[in-house]
Short mmCIF file of C-alpha atoms in Angstrom, two decimals:
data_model
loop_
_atom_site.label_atom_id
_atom_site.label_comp_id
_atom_site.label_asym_id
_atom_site.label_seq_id
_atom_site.Cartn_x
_atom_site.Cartn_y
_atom_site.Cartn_z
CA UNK V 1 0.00 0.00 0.00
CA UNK V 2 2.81 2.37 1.22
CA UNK V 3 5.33 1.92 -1.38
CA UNK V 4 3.03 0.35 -3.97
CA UNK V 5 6.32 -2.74 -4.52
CA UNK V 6 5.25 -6.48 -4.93
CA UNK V 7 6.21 -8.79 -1.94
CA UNK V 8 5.76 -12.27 -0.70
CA UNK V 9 2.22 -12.04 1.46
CA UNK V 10 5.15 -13.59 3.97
CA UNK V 11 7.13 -10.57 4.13
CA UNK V 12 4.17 -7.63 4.58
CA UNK V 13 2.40 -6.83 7.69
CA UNK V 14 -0.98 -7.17 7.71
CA UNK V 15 -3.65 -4.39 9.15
CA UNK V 16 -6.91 -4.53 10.03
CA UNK V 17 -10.00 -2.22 11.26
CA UNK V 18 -10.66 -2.40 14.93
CA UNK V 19 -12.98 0.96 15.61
CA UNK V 20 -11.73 3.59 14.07
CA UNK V 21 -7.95 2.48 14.87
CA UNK V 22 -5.52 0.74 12.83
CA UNK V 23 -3.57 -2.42 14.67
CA UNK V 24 -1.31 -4.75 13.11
CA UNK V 25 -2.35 -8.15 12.97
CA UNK V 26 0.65 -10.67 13.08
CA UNK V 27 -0.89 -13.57 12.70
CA UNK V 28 -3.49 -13.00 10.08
CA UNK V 29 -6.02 -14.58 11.73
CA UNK V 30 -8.25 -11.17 12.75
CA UNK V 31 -11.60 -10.85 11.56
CA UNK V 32 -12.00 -8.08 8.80
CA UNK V 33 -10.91 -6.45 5.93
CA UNK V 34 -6.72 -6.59 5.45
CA UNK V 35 -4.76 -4.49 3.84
CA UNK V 36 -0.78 -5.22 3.85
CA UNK V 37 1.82 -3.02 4.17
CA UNK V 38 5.99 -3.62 4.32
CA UNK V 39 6.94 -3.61 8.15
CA UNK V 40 9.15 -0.26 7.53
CA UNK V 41 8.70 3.45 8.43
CA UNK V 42 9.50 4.69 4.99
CA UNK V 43 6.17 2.14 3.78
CA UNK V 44 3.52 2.96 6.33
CA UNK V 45 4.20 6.48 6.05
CA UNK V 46 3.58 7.21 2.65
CA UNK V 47 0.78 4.87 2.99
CA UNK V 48 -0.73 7.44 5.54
CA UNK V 49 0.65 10.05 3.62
CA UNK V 50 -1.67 8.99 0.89
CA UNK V 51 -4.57 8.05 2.67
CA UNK V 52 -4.16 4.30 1.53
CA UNK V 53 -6.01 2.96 4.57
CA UNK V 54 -8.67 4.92 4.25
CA UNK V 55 -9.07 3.91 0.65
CA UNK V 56 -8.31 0.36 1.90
CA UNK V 57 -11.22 0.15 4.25
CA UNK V 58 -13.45 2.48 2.88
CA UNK V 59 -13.77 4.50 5.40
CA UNK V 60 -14.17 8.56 5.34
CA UNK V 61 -12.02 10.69 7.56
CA UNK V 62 -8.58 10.02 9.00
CA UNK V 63 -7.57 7.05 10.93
CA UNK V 64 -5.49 6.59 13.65
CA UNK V 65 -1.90 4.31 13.05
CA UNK V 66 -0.31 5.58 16.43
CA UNK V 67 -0.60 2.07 17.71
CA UNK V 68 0.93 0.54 14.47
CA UNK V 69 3.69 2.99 13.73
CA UNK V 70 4.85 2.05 17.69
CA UNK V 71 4.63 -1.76 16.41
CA UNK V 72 6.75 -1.09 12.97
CA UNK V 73 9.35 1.07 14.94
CA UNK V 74 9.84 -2.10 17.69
CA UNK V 75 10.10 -4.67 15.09
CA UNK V 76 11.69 -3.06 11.78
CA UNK V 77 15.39 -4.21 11.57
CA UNK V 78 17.73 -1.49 11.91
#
């Protein structure tokens, strides 16, 4: 979504909906709508940037990704 590259489903993070909230779901196994994202900064912010999750699950307004930019900053190799 971010940086619009192909990837293994393997590699990507996947999000989902819960309220109005972005949270990563590492397991895949959340109910919902996914849309999938490279676990790095650089990704998920133009993907906010551009209003992909909005577009993603059609949804009006913005959305808040505080809770998944904490999870890519913990887990993206540095």
């Amino acid at each position: 979504m971010g940086c619009r590259e192909r990837a293994a489903k393997s590699d990507l993070l996947r999000i989902v909906m819960n309220k109005d909230e972005c949270v990563p779901d590492h397991r895949g196994t959340l109910p919902g709508r996914g849309a999938y994202v490279h676990p790095a900064l650089h990704c998920l912010d133009l993907a906010v940037r551009r209003r992909a999750f909005s577009r993603a699950f059609k949804v009006q307004g913005a959305l808040d990704t505080a809770a998944l930019r904490l999870h890519v900053e913990r887990t993206a190799p540095q």
